[in-house]
Amino acid sequence: MNYPKDFSLQGKVALVTGAAYGIGFAIATAFAQAGAKIAFNCRSQKHLDQALADYKKLGIKATGYISDVTDEAQVNKLVADIAKDLGTIDILVNNAGIIKRIPMCEMKVEDFRQVIDIDLNAPFIVSKAVIPGMIKKGHGKIINICSMMSELGRETVSAYAAAKGGLKMLTRNICSEYGYANIQCNGIGPGYIATPQTAPLRTPGNPFNSFILAKTPANRWGTPEDLQGPAVFLASDASNFVNGHILYVDGGILAYIGKQP
Ligand code: NAP
Ligand code: GCO
């Protein structure tokens, strides 16, 4: 191994979807620190403007685009614009995602469909748009942000668990279909991470908070920064023979029965 060069992303073009804040922002920041040129997208101009200012505060020149990952025409334009502005994408992180916490029998079909659309259909749409350029370049890295719910269920998250379970298998299928082209497709399965998406679960006195701490050997919520090293590893040449793997970054939740009350 050529250390640390194999862990460098110098000269690479990375697209992190939904990286205006939260996990995506942390991963894009780490990629920039490892030398990559960063592109990100989101749907809201307000989020985009705030994100550009936040990246700049960290000394990072990120390029942001308003683009809805569920819209194939917008995604194809996004990929073409990035190719014009920065170059052909070498690294794709399918990070954009939502959750709706509603008991299944009370959930409207359109709510279920929206979660599947953003969390599962969109990684298909974006990967389909990016893979041809990776094949031409002779290499590529795709990282799908999965979840504990790629392996486990819980009340009120039926759509999200179905999407993230599907995303695990989409990851394995992209690995299977495009490994010949030197494209590695892996997943990162974050545990419970303190971001806006989980803010409702972390309100003071919320019993879910103590529940998660009891289920986590590390006895703490994860931070977006906990995902940075694993993401750089999977985006770098150091992982060129790692393919179809879901790397769980969960503080040990999946290995642990939970602290005795
Ligand atoms: P978050 O704080 O809610 O951020 C989600 C990001 O996705 C935002 O930038 C949002 O920006 C963007 N987005 C949502 N829908 C979009 C769409 N249709 N097109 C483009 N951008 C879109 O979420 P997070 O906690 O950072 O989670 C990021 C990813 O990690 C998600 O896939 C989530 O399922 C997964 N994850 C999270 C946790 C956790 O504990 N937080 C754990 C495991 C997995 P706009 O709203 O402006 O579009
Ligand atoms: C929930 C949480 C989880 C986390 C994450 C865990 O409501 O249970 O939002 O789904 O977001 O996906 O890995």
PDB file of C-alpha atoms and ligand atoms in Angstrom:
ATOM      1  CA  MET A   1       0.000   0.000   0.000  1.00  0.00           C
ATOM      2  CA  ASN A   2       1.125   3.538  -0.802  1.00  0.00           C
ATOM      3  CA  TYR A   3       0.252   5.413   2.408  1.00  0.00           C
ATOM      4  CA  PRO A   4      -1.179   8.066   2.676  1.00  0.00           C
ATOM      5  CA  LYS A   5      -1.609   8.513  -1.135  1.00  0.00           C
ATOM      6  CA  ASP A   6      -4.087   5.638  -1.360  1.00  0.00           C
ATOM      7  CA  PHE A   7      -6.381   7.490   1.063  1.00  0.00           C
ATOM      8  CA  SER A   8      -6.142  10.763  -0.866  1.00  0.00           C
ATOM      9  CA  LEU A   9      -8.983  12.071  -3.042  1.00  0.00           C
ATOM     10  CA  GLN A  10      -6.698  14.604  -4.735  1.00  0.00           C
ATOM     11  CA  GLY A  11      -8.011  15.634  -8.146  1.00  0.00           C
ATOM     12  CA  LYS A  12     -11.219  13.646  -7.846  1.00  0.00           C
ATOM     13  CA  VAL A  13     -14.695  15.127  -8.529  1.00  0.00           C
ATOM     14  CA  ALA A  14     -17.247  14.156  -5.892  1.00  0.00           C
ATOM     15  CA  LEU A  15     -21.021  14.652  -5.920  1.00  0.00           C
ATOM     16  CA  VAL A  16     -22.688  14.338  -2.513  1.00  0.00           C
ATOM     17  CA  THR A  17     -26.446  14.615  -2.868  1.00  0.00           C
ATOM     18  CA  GLY A  18     -28.360  16.493  -0.178  1.00  0.00           C
ATOM     19  CA  ALA A  19     -25.153  17.891   1.315  1.00  0.00           C
ATOM     20  CA  ALA A  20     -26.479  21.272   2.409  1.00  0.00           C
ATOM     21  CA  TYR A  21     -26.218  20.165   6.042  1.00  0.00           C
ATOM     22  CA  GLY A  22     -26.259  17.033   8.196  1.00  0.00           C
ATOM     23  CA  ILE A  23     -24.413  13.866   7.218  1.00  0.00           C
ATOM     24  CA  GLY A  24     -23.911  14.933   3.596  1.00  0.00           C
ATOM     25  CA  PHE A  25     -22.285  18.199   4.614  1.00  0.00           C
ATOM     26  CA  ALA A  26     -19.845  16.350   6.901  1.00  0.00           C
ATOM     27  CA  ILE A  27     -18.941  13.809   4.220  1.00  0.00           C
ATOM     28  CA  ALA A  28     -18.433  16.507   1.561  1.00  0.00           C
ATOM     29  CA  THR A  29     -16.255  18.462   3.985  1.00  0.00           C
ATOM     30  CA  ALA A  30     -14.072  15.394   4.609  1.00  0.00           C
ATOM     31  CA  PHE A  31     -13.785  14.755   0.858  1.00  0.00           C
ATOM     32  CA  ALA A  32     -12.630  18.337   0.328  1.00  0.00           C
ATOM     33  CA  GLN A  33     -10.072  17.990   3.117  1.00  0.00           C
ATOM     34  CA  ALA A  34      -8.840  14.833   1.344  1.00  0.00           C
ATOM     35  CA  GLY A  35      -8.363  16.835  -1.878  1.00  0.00           C
ATOM     36  CA  ALA A  36     -11.572  16.322  -3.856  1.00  0.00           C
ATOM     37  CA  LYS A  37     -13.516  18.965  -5.778  1.00  0.00           C
ATOM     38  CA  ILE A  38     -16.986  19.064  -4.199  1.00  0.00           C
ATOM     39  CA  ALA A  39     -20.393  19.299  -5.857  1.00  0.00           C
ATOM     40  CA  PHE A  40     -23.610  19.081  -3.874  1.00  0.00           C
ATOM     41  CA  ASN A  41     -27.308  19.623  -4.463  1.00  0.00           C
ATOM     42  CA  CYS A  42     -30.488  20.251  -2.534  1.00  0.00           C
ATOM     43  CA  ARG A  43     -33.998  21.537  -3.332  1.00  0.00           C
ATOM     44  CA  SER A  44     -34.013  24.767  -1.398  1.00  0.00           C
ATOM     45  CA  GLN A  45     -32.212  27.958  -2.465  1.00  0.00           C
ATOM     46  CA  LYS A  46     -32.149  29.046   1.189  1.00  0.00           C
ATOM     47  CA  HIS A  47     -30.381  25.816   2.195  1.00  0.00           C
ATOM     48  CA  LEU A  48     -28.019  26.124  -0.777  1.00  0.00           C
ATOM     49  CA  ASP A  49     -26.998  29.696   0.060  1.00  0.00           C
ATOM     50  CA  GLN A  50     -26.492  28.824   3.736  1.00  0.00           C
ATOM     51  CA  ALA A  51     -24.466  25.729   2.807  1.00  0.00           C
ATOM     52  CA  LEU A  52     -22.150  27.671   0.464  1.00  0.00           C
ATOM     53  CA  ALA A  53     -21.485  30.119   3.285  1.00  0.00           C
ATOM     54  CA  ASP A  54     -20.858  27.262   5.723  1.00  0.00           C
ATOM     55  CA  TYR A  55     -18.436  25.505   3.346  1.00  0.00           C
ATOM     56  CA  LYS A  56     -16.658  28.829   2.764  1.00  0.00           C
ATOM     57  CA  LYS A  57     -16.267  29.325   6.535  1.00  0.00           C
ATOM     58  CA  LEU A  58     -14.365  26.014   6.516  1.00  0.00           C
ATOM     59  CA  GLY A  59     -12.213  27.191   3.628  1.00  0.00           C
ATOM     60  CA  ILE A  60     -13.948  24.834   1.199  1.00  0.00           C
ATOM     61  CA  LYS A  61     -14.925  25.911  -2.329  1.00  0.00           C
ATOM     62  CA  ALA A  62     -18.004  23.770  -2.920  1.00  0.00           C
ATOM     63  CA  THR A  63     -20.190  24.047  -6.013  1.00  0.00           C
ATOM     64  CA  GLY A  64     -23.896  23.853  -5.225  1.00  0.00           C
ATOM     65  CA  TYR A  65     -26.878  23.127  -7.470  1.00  0.00           C
ATOM     66  CA  ILE A  66     -30.625  23.233  -6.984  1.00  0.00           C
ATOM     67  CA  SER A  67     -31.782  19.843  -8.157  1.00  0.00           C
ATOM     68  CA  ASP A  68     -34.408  17.351  -6.968  1.00  0.00           C
ATOM     69  CA  VAL A  69     -32.881  13.863  -6.994  1.00  0.00           C
ATOM     70  CA  THR A  70     -36.265  12.289  -7.814  1.00  0.00           C
ATOM     71  CA  ASP A  71     -36.508  14.155 -11.136  1.00  0.00           C
ATOM     72  CA  GLU A  72     -34.515  12.351 -13.864  1.00  0.00           C
ATOM     73  CA  ALA A  73     -34.325  15.394 -16.159  1.00  0.00           C
ATOM     74  CA  GLN A  74     -33.021  17.577 -13.318  1.00  0.00           C
ATOM     75  CA  VAL A  75     -30.500  14.882 -12.350  1.00  0.00           C
ATOM     76  CA  ASN A  76     -29.239  14.492 -15.921  1.00  0.00           C
ATOM     77  CA  LYS A  77     -28.798  18.282 -16.118  1.00  0.00           C
ATOM     78  CA  LEU A  78     -27.044  18.253 -12.713  1.00  0.00           C
ATOM     79  CA  VAL A  79     -24.533  15.631 -13.892  1.00  0.00           C
ATOM     80  CA  ALA A  80     -23.938  17.511 -17.173  1.00  0.00           C
ATOM     81  CA  ASP A  81     -23.476  20.830 -15.334  1.00  0.00           C
ATOM     82  CA  ILE A  82     -20.975  19.251 -12.926  1.00  0.00           C
ATOM     83  CA  ALA A  83     -19.064  17.780 -15.890  1.00  0.00           C
ATOM     84  CA  LYS A  84     -18.880  21.295 -17.400  1.00  0.00           C
ATOM     85  CA  ASP A  85     -17.981  23.048 -14.134  1.00  0.00           C
ATOM     86  CA  LEU A  86     -15.700  20.514 -12.412  1.00  0.00           C
ATOM     87  CA  GLY A  87     -15.244  17.458 -14.631  1.00  0.00           C
ATOM     88  CA  THR A  88     -16.738  13.950 -14.868  1.00  0.00           C
ATOM     89  CA  ILE A  89     -17.849  12.595 -11.487  1.00  0.00           C
ATOM     90  CA  ASP A  90     -15.434  10.087  -9.900  1.00  0.00           C
ATOM     91  CA  ILE A  91     -17.246   9.703  -6.561  1.00  0.00           C
ATOM     92  CA  LEU A  92     -21.002   9.692  -5.928  1.00  0.00           C
ATOM     93  CA  VAL A  93     -22.574   9.656  -2.475  1.00  0.00           C
ATOM     94  CA  ASN A  94     -26.329   9.016  -2.583  1.00  0.00           C
ATOM     95  CA  ASN A  95     -27.026  10.799   0.682  1.00  0.00           C
ATOM     96  CA  ALA A  96     -30.210  12.843   0.088  1.00  0.00           C
ATOM     97  CA  GLY A  97     -33.033  11.283   2.045  1.00  0.00           C
ATOM     98  CA  ILE A  98     -36.132  11.856   4.140  1.00  0.00           C
ATOM     99  CA  ILE A  99     -38.079   9.950   6.749  1.00  0.00           C
ATOM    100  CA  LYS A 100     -41.752  10.031   7.700  1.00  0.00           C
ATOM    101  CA  ARG A 101     -42.576   8.536  11.109  1.00  0.00           C
ATOM    102  CA  ILE A 102     -46.211   7.417  10.810  1.00  0.00           C
ATOM    103  CA  PRO A 103     -47.825   4.116  11.935  1.00  0.00           C
ATOM    104  CA  MET A 104     -48.141   2.067   8.733  1.00  0.00           C
ATOM    105  CA  CYS A 105     -51.925   1.710   8.771  1.00  0.00           C
ATOM    106  CA  GLU A 106     -52.283   5.480   9.248  1.00  0.00           C
ATOM    107  CA  MET A 107     -49.768   6.346   6.524  1.00  0.00           C
ATOM    108  CA  LYS A 108     -51.162   7.745   3.281  1.00  0.00           C
ATOM    109  CA  VAL A 109     -49.997   5.942   0.138  1.00  0.00           C
ATOM    110  CA  GLU A 110     -48.542   9.194  -1.188  1.00  0.00           C
ATOM    111  CA  ASP A 111     -46.408   9.546   1.956  1.00  0.00           C
ATOM    112  CA  PHE A 112     -45.108   5.992   1.533  1.00  0.00           C
ATOM    113  CA  ARG A 113     -44.416   6.658  -2.145  1.00  0.00           C
ATOM    114  CA  GLN A 114     -42.554   9.927  -1.420  1.00  0.00           C
ATOM    115  CA  VAL A 115     -40.149   8.213   0.995  1.00  0.00           C
ATOM    116  CA  ILE A 116     -39.516   5.383  -1.485  1.00  0.00           C
ATOM    117  CA  ASP A 117     -39.063   7.957  -4.261  1.00  0.00           C
ATOM    118  CA  ILE A 118     -36.395   9.976  -2.476  1.00  0.00           C
ATOM    119  CA  ASP A 119     -34.657   7.220  -0.497  1.00  0.00           C
ATOM    120  CA  LEU A 120     -34.653   4.425  -3.097  1.00  0.00           C
ATOM    121  CA  ASN A 121     -35.752   5.538  -6.582  1.00  0.00           C
ATOM    122  CA  ALA A 122     -33.466   8.580  -6.478  1.00  0.00           C
ATOM    123  CA  PRO A 123     -30.232   6.631  -5.762  1.00  0.00           C
ATOM    124  CA  PHE A 124     -31.164   4.531  -8.835  1.00  0.00           C
ATOM    125  CA  ILE A 125     -31.769   7.679 -10.938  1.00  0.00           C
ATOM    126  CA  VAL A 126     -28.550   9.421  -9.852  1.00  0.00           C
ATOM    127  CA  SER A 127     -26.394   6.283 -10.125  1.00  0.00           C
ATOM    128  CA  LYS A 128     -27.803   5.578 -13.620  1.00  0.00           C
ATOM    129  CA  ALA A 129     -26.848   9.119 -14.654  1.00  0.00           C
ATOM    130  CA  VAL A 130     -23.324   8.913 -13.218  1.00  0.00           C
ATOM    131  CA  ILE A 131     -22.193   5.367 -14.087  1.00  0.00           C
ATOM    132  CA  PRO A 132     -21.640   5.927 -17.872  1.00  0.00           C
ATOM    133  CA  GLY A 133     -19.069   8.641 -17.109  1.00  0.00           C
ATOM    134  CA  MET A 134     -17.349   6.383 -14.588  1.00  0.00           C
ATOM    135  CA  ILE A 135     -17.170   3.579 -17.165  1.00  0.00           C
ATOM    136  CA  LYS A 136     -15.560   5.985 -19.653  1.00  0.00           C
ATOM    137  CA  LYS A 137     -13.028   7.108 -17.017  1.00  0.00           C
ATOM    138  CA  GLY A 138     -12.217   3.500 -16.090  1.00  0.00           C
ATOM    139  CA  HIS A 139     -13.057   3.899 -12.401  1.00  0.00           C
ATOM    140  CA  GLY A 140     -15.731   5.085  -9.993  1.00  0.00           C
ATOM    141  CA  LYS A 141     -16.914   5.023  -6.403  1.00  0.00           C
ATOM    142  CA  ILE A 142     -20.570   4.953  -5.377  1.00  0.00           C
ATOM    143  CA  ILE A 143     -21.498   5.155  -1.695  1.00  0.00           C
ATOM    144  CA  ASN A 144     -25.151   4.705  -0.729  1.00  0.00           C
ATOM    145  CA  ILE A 145     -26.176   6.012   2.682  1.00  0.00           C
ATOM    146  CA  CYS A 146     -28.156   3.146   4.128  1.00  0.00           C
ATOM    147  CA  SER A 147     -29.340   2.844   7.736  1.00  0.00           C
ATOM    148  CA  MET A 148     -29.922   0.654  10.791  1.00  0.00           C
ATOM    149  CA  MET A 149     -33.236   0.228   9.014  1.00  0.00           C
ATOM    150  CA  SER A 150     -31.490  -1.583   6.213  1.00  0.00           C
ATOM    151  CA  GLU A 151     -31.354  -4.419   8.791  1.00  0.00           C
ATOM    152  CA  LEU A 152     -33.922  -3.669  11.482  1.00  0.00           C
ATOM    153  CA  GLY A 153     -37.525  -2.481  11.672  1.00  0.00           C
ATOM    154  CA  ARG A 154     -39.286  -0.387  14.234  1.00  0.00           C
ATOM    155  CA  GLU A 155     -42.737   1.109  14.672  1.00  0.00           C
ATOM    156  CA  THR A 156     -43.702   4.025  12.378  1.00  0.00           C
ATOM    157  CA  VAL A 157     -40.844   3.759   9.860  1.00  0.00           C
ATOM    158  CA  SER A 158     -42.237   1.181   7.379  1.00  0.00           C
ATOM    159  CA  ALA A 159     -41.569   3.279   4.250  1.00  0.00           C
ATOM    160  CA  TYR A 160     -38.096   4.259   5.384  1.00  0.00           C
ATOM    161  CA  ALA A 161     -37.111   0.687   6.312  1.00  0.00           C
ATOM    162  CA  ALA A 162     -38.464  -0.631   2.988  1.00  0.00           C
ATOM    163  CA  ALA A 163     -36.453   2.020   1.132  1.00  0.00           C
ATOM    164  CA  LYS A 164     -33.237   1.501   3.084  1.00  0.00           C
ATOM    165  CA  GLY A 165     -33.540  -2.285   2.816  1.00  0.00           C
ATOM    166  CA  GLY A 166     -33.939  -1.870  -0.917  1.00  0.00           C
ATOM    167  CA  LEU A 167     -30.985   0.512  -1.018  1.00  0.00           C
ATOM    168  CA  LYS A 168     -28.806  -2.200   0.567  1.00  0.00           C
ATOM    169  CA  MET A 169     -29.723  -4.561  -2.284  1.00  0.00           C
ATOM    170  CA  LEU A 170     -29.371  -1.833  -4.945  1.00  0.00           C
ATOM    171  CA  THR A 171     -25.842  -1.341  -3.576  1.00  0.00           C
ATOM    172  CA  ARG A 172     -25.088  -5.042  -3.996  1.00  0.00           C
ATOM    173  CA  ASN A 173     -26.576  -5.054  -7.492  1.00  0.00           C
ATOM    174  CA  ILE A 174     -24.568  -2.080  -8.728  1.00  0.00           C
ATOM    175  CA  CYS A 175     -21.497  -3.863  -7.310  1.00  0.00           C
ATOM    176  CA  SER A 176     -22.454  -7.014  -9.225  1.00  0.00           C
ATOM    177  CA  GLU A 177     -23.284  -5.289 -12.518  1.00  0.00           C
ATOM    178  CA  TYR A 178     -20.449  -2.713 -12.719  1.00  0.00           C
ATOM    179  CA  GLY A 179     -17.571  -4.232 -10.793  1.00  0.00           C
ATOM    180  CA  TYR A 180     -16.102  -5.250 -14.169  1.00  0.00           C
ATOM    181  CA  ALA A 181     -15.675  -1.516 -14.975  1.00  0.00           C
ATOM    182  CA  ASN A 182     -13.621  -0.909 -11.819  1.00  0.00           C
ATOM    183  CA  ILE A 183     -16.615   0.747 -10.129  1.00  0.00           C
ATOM    184  CA  GLN A 184     -16.953  -0.041  -6.430  1.00  0.00           C
ATOM    185  CA  CYS A 185     -20.399   0.446  -4.907  1.00  0.00           C
ATOM    186  CA  ASN A 186     -20.667   0.205  -1.142  1.00  0.00           C
ATOM    187  CA  GLY A 187     -23.012   1.453   1.557  1.00  0.00           C
ATOM    188  CA  ILE A 188     -22.527   3.248   4.823  1.00  0.00           C
ATOM    189  CA  GLY A 189     -25.097   2.383   7.477  1.00  0.00           C
ATOM    190  CA  PRO A 190     -25.048   5.156  10.071  1.00  0.00           C
ATOM    191  CA  GLY A 191     -26.415   4.423  13.521  1.00  0.00           C
ATOM    192  CA  TYR A 192     -28.384   7.125  15.307  1.00  0.00           C
ATOM    193  CA  ILE A 193     -26.728  10.388  14.324  1.00  0.00           C
ATOM    194  CA  ALA A 194     -27.487  13.866  15.702  1.00  0.00           C
ATOM    195  CA  THR A 195     -28.758  15.767  12.660  1.00  0.00           C
ATOM    196  CA  PRO A 196     -31.958  17.690  11.820  1.00  0.00           C
ATOM    197  CA  GLN A 197     -33.502  14.406  10.666  1.00  0.00           C
ATOM    198  CA  THR A 198     -33.322  12.929  14.178  1.00  0.00           C
ATOM    199  CA  ALA A 199     -33.918  16.164  16.087  1.00  0.00           C
ATOM    200  CA  PRO A 200     -37.532  15.150  16.905  1.00  0.00           C
ATOM    201  CA  LEU A 201     -36.168  12.008  18.625  1.00  0.00           C
ATOM    202  CA  ARG A 202     -33.723  13.945  20.777  1.00  0.00           C
ATOM    203  CA  THR A 203     -36.076  16.463  22.382  1.00  0.00           C
ATOM    204  CA  PRO A 204     -35.397  16.842  26.142  1.00  0.00           C
ATOM    205  CA  GLY A 205     -37.097  14.092  28.135  1.00  0.00           C
ATOM    206  CA  ASN A 206     -37.971  12.089  25.002  1.00  0.00           C
ATOM    207  CA  PRO A 207     -37.840   8.406  26.144  1.00  0.00           C
ATOM    208  CA  PHE A 208     -36.482   7.484  22.696  1.00  0.00           C
ATOM    209  CA  ASN A 209     -33.271   9.271  23.638  1.00  0.00           C
ATOM    210  CA  SER A 210     -32.566   7.000  26.647  1.00  0.00           C
ATOM    211  CA  PHE A 211     -33.734   4.006  24.560  1.00  0.00           C
ATOM    212  CA  ILE A 212     -31.091   4.675  21.922  1.00  0.00           C
ATOM    213  CA  LEU A 213     -28.358   5.287  24.494  1.00  0.00           C
ATOM    214  CA  ALA A 214     -29.211   1.918  26.085  1.00  0.00           C
ATOM    215  CA  LYS A 215     -29.005   0.246  22.649  1.00  0.00           C
ATOM    216  CA  THR A 216     -25.643   1.797  21.791  1.00  0.00           C
ATOM    217  CA  PRO A 217     -22.486   0.320  23.395  1.00  0.00           C
ATOM    218  CA  ALA A 218     -20.780   3.686  22.783  1.00  0.00           C
ATOM    219  CA  ASN A 219     -23.583   5.119  24.971  1.00  0.00           C
ATOM    220  CA  ARG A 220     -23.876   8.238  22.835  1.00  0.00           C
ATOM    221  CA  TRP A 221     -25.553   9.519  19.689  1.00  0.00           C
ATOM    222  CA  GLY A 222     -23.260   9.561  16.692  1.00  0.00           C
ATOM    223  CA  THR A 223     -22.153  12.779  15.056  1.00  0.00           C
ATOM    224  CA  PRO A 224     -21.896  13.441  11.313  1.00  0.00           C
ATOM    225  CA  GLU A 225     -18.130  13.659  11.839  1.00  0.00           C
ATOM    226  CA  ASP A 226     -18.101   9.971  12.922  1.00  0.00           C
ATOM    227  CA  LEU A 227     -18.915   9.117   9.299  1.00  0.00           C
ATOM    228  CA  GLN A 228     -16.096  11.112   7.719  1.00  0.00           C
ATOM    229  CA  GLY A 229     -13.274   8.569   7.988  1.00  0.00           C
ATOM    230  CA  PRO A 230     -15.366   5.627   6.734  1.00  0.00           C
ATOM    231  CA  ALA A 231     -16.612   7.742   3.816  1.00  0.00           C
ATOM    232  CA  VAL A 232     -13.106   8.855   2.786  1.00  0.00           C
ATOM    233  CA  PHE A 233     -11.942   5.226   2.990  1.00  0.00           C
ATOM    234  CA  LEU A 234     -14.753   3.989   0.720  1.00  0.00           C
ATOM    235  CA  ALA A 235     -14.186   6.898  -1.702  1.00  0.00           C
ATOM    236  CA  SER A 236     -10.423   6.288  -1.950  1.00  0.00           C
ATOM    237  CA  ASP A 237      -8.128   3.838  -3.722  1.00  0.00           C
ATOM    238  CA  ALA A 238      -7.560   2.183  -0.340  1.00  0.00           C
ATOM    239  CA  SER A 239     -10.920   0.390  -0.835  1.00  0.00           C
ATOM    240  CA  ASN A 240     -10.524  -0.684  -4.485  1.00  0.00           C
ATOM    241  CA  PHE A 241     -11.210  -4.317  -3.606  1.00  0.00           C
ATOM    242  CA  VAL A 242     -14.098  -3.540  -1.224  1.00  0.00           C
ATOM    243  CA  ASN A 243     -17.332  -3.914  -3.182  1.00  0.00           C
ATOM    244  CA  GLY A 244     -20.976  -4.547  -2.270  1.00  0.00           C
ATOM    245  CA  HIS A 245     -20.264  -4.019   1.423  1.00  0.00           C
ATOM    246  CA  ILE A 246     -22.443  -2.110   3.873  1.00  0.00           C
ATOM    247  CA  LEU A 247     -20.141  -0.531   6.452  1.00  0.00           C
ATOM    248  CA  TYR A 248     -22.185   0.069   9.609  1.00  0.00           C
ATOM    249  CA  VAL A 249     -20.985   3.078  11.565  1.00  0.00           C
ATOM    250  CA  ASP A 250     -23.305   2.685  14.526  1.00  0.00           C
ATOM    251  CA  GLY A 251     -21.273   2.628  17.743  1.00  0.00           C
ATOM    252  CA  GLY A 252     -22.058  -1.085  17.995  1.00  0.00           C
ATOM    253  CA  ILE A 253     -25.879  -1.033  17.934  1.00  0.00           C
ATOM    254  CA  LEU A 254     -26.235  -3.952  15.523  1.00  0.00           C
ATOM    255  CA  ALA A 255     -23.952  -6.122  17.689  1.00  0.00           C
ATOM    256  CA  TYR A 256     -25.661  -5.381  21.008  1.00  0.00           C
ATOM    257  CA  ILE A 257     -28.824  -6.728  22.693  1.00  0.00           C
ATOM    258  CA  GLY A 258     -29.028  -3.510  24.732  1.00  0.00           C
ATOM    259  CA  LYS A 259     -28.243  -2.473  28.283  1.00  0.00           C
ATOM    260  CA  GLN A 260     -30.308  -4.245  30.966  1.00  0.00           C
ATOM    261  CA  PRO A 261     -32.790  -1.663  32.381  1.00  0.00           C
TER     262      PRO A 261
HETATM  263  P1  NAP B   1     -31.137  15.726   6.903  1.00  0.00           P
HETATM  264  O1  NAP B   1     -30.379  16.444   7.955  1.00  0.00           O
HETATM  265  O2  NAP B   1     -32.628  15.738   6.902  1.00  0.00           O
HETATM  266  O3  NAP B   1     -30.602  16.235   5.450  1.00  0.00           O
HETATM  267  C1  NAP B   1     -31.193  15.714   4.296  1.00  0.00           C
HETATM  268  C2  NAP B   1     -30.612  16.428   3.105  1.00  0.00           C
HETATM  269  O4  NAP B   1     -31.193  15.887   1.925  1.00  0.00           O
HETATM  270  C3  NAP B   1     -30.879  17.915   3.093  1.00  0.00           C
HETATM  271  O5  NAP B   1     -29.744  18.592   2.548  1.00  0.00           O
HETATM  272  C4  NAP B   1     -32.048  18.048   2.108  1.00  0.00           C
HETATM  273  O6  NAP B   1     -32.010  19.334   1.529  1.00  0.00           O
HETATM  274  C5  NAP B   1     -31.692  16.949   1.106  1.00  0.00           C
HETATM  275  N1  NAP B   1     -32.837  16.420   0.332  1.00  0.00           N
HETATM  276  C6  NAP B   1     -33.958  15.837   0.809  1.00  0.00           C
HETATM  277  N2  NAP B   1     -34.753  15.462  -0.211  1.00  0.00           N
HETATM  278  C7  NAP B   1     -34.116  15.827  -1.365  1.00  0.00           C
HETATM  279  C8  NAP B   1     -34.424  15.714  -2.759  1.00  0.00           C
HETATM  280  N3  NAP B   1     -35.578  15.168  -3.181  1.00  0.00           N
HETATM  281  N4  NAP B   1     -33.535  16.187  -3.652  1.00  0.00           N
HETATM  282  C9  NAP B   1     -32.375  16.751  -3.239  1.00  0.00           C
HETATM  283  N5  NAP B   1     -32.014  16.887  -1.943  1.00  0.00           N
HETATM  284  C10 NAP B   1     -32.888  16.422  -1.025  1.00  0.00           C
HETATM  285  O7  NAP B   1     -30.707  14.182   6.905  1.00  0.00           O
HETATM  286  P2  NAP B   1     -29.422  13.469   7.537  1.00  0.00           P
HETATM  287  O8  NAP B   1     -29.723  13.047   8.935  1.00  0.00           O
HETATM  288  O9  NAP B   1     -28.205  14.281   7.235  1.00  0.00           O
HETATM  289  O10 NAP B   1     -29.419  12.144   6.657  1.00  0.00           O
HETATM  290  C11 NAP B   1     -28.722  12.077   5.419  1.00  0.00           C
HETATM  291  C12 NAP B   1     -28.863  10.651   4.925  1.00  0.00           C
HETATM  292  O11 NAP B   1     -28.436   9.751   5.952  1.00  0.00           O
HETATM  293  C13 NAP B   1     -30.312  10.257   4.611  1.00  0.00           C
HETATM  294  O12 NAP B   1     -30.324   9.381   3.502  1.00  0.00           O
HETATM  295  C14 NAP B   1     -30.749   9.507   5.867  1.00  0.00           C
HETATM  296  O13 NAP B   1     -31.787   8.580   5.599  1.00  0.00           O
HETATM  297  C15 NAP B   1     -29.486   8.805   6.231  1.00  0.00           C
HETATM  298  N6  NAP B   1     -29.342   8.386   7.625  1.00  0.00           N
HETATM  299  C16 NAP B   1     -29.486   9.291   8.624  1.00  0.00           C
HETATM  300  C17 NAP B   1     -29.279   8.847   9.948  1.00  0.00           C
HETATM  301  C18 NAP B   1     -29.410   9.769  11.139  1.00  0.00           C
HETATM  302  O14 NAP B   1     -29.479   9.251  12.273  1.00  0.00           O
HETATM  303  N7  NAP B   1     -29.442  11.085  10.963  1.00  0.00           N
HETATM  304  C19 NAP B   1     -28.953   7.525  10.207  1.00  0.00           C
HETATM  305  C20 NAP B   1     -28.879   6.632   9.127  1.00  0.00           C
HETATM  306  C21 NAP B   1     -29.062   7.089   7.841  1.00  0.00           C
HETATM  307  P3  NAP B   1     -33.358  20.043   0.948  1.00  0.00           P
HETATM  308  O15 NAP B   1     -34.463  19.745   1.924  1.00  0.00           O
HETATM  309  O16 NAP B   1     -33.008  21.488   0.828  1.00  0.00           O
HETATM  310  O17 NAP B   1     -33.603  19.397  -0.379  1.00  0.00           O
HETATM  311  C1  GCO B   2     -35.700   6.605  13.369  1.00  0.00           C
HETATM  312  C2  GCO B   2     -34.430   7.284  12.959  1.00  0.00           C
HETATM  313  C3  GCO B   2     -33.532   6.291  12.225  1.00  0.00           C
HETATM  314  C4  GCO B   2     -32.264   6.994  11.807  1.00  0.00           C
HETATM  315  C5  GCO B   2     -31.373   6.070  11.066  1.00  0.00           C
HETATM  316  C6  GCO B   2     -30.904   4.933  11.906  1.00  0.00           C
HETATM  317  O1  GCO B   2     -36.749   7.261  13.324  1.00  0.00           O
HETATM  318  O2  GCO B   2     -35.610   5.439  13.777  1.00  0.00           O
HETATM  319  O3  GCO B   2     -34.692   8.403  12.146  1.00  0.00           O
HETATM  320  O4  GCO B   2     -34.210   5.793  11.112  1.00  0.00           O
HETATM  321  O5  GCO B   2     -32.548   8.059  10.977  1.00  0.00           O
HETATM  322  O6  GCO B   2     -31.896   5.669   9.856  1.00  0.00           O
HETATM  323  O7  GCO B   2     -29.878   4.278  11.179  1.00  0.00           O
END
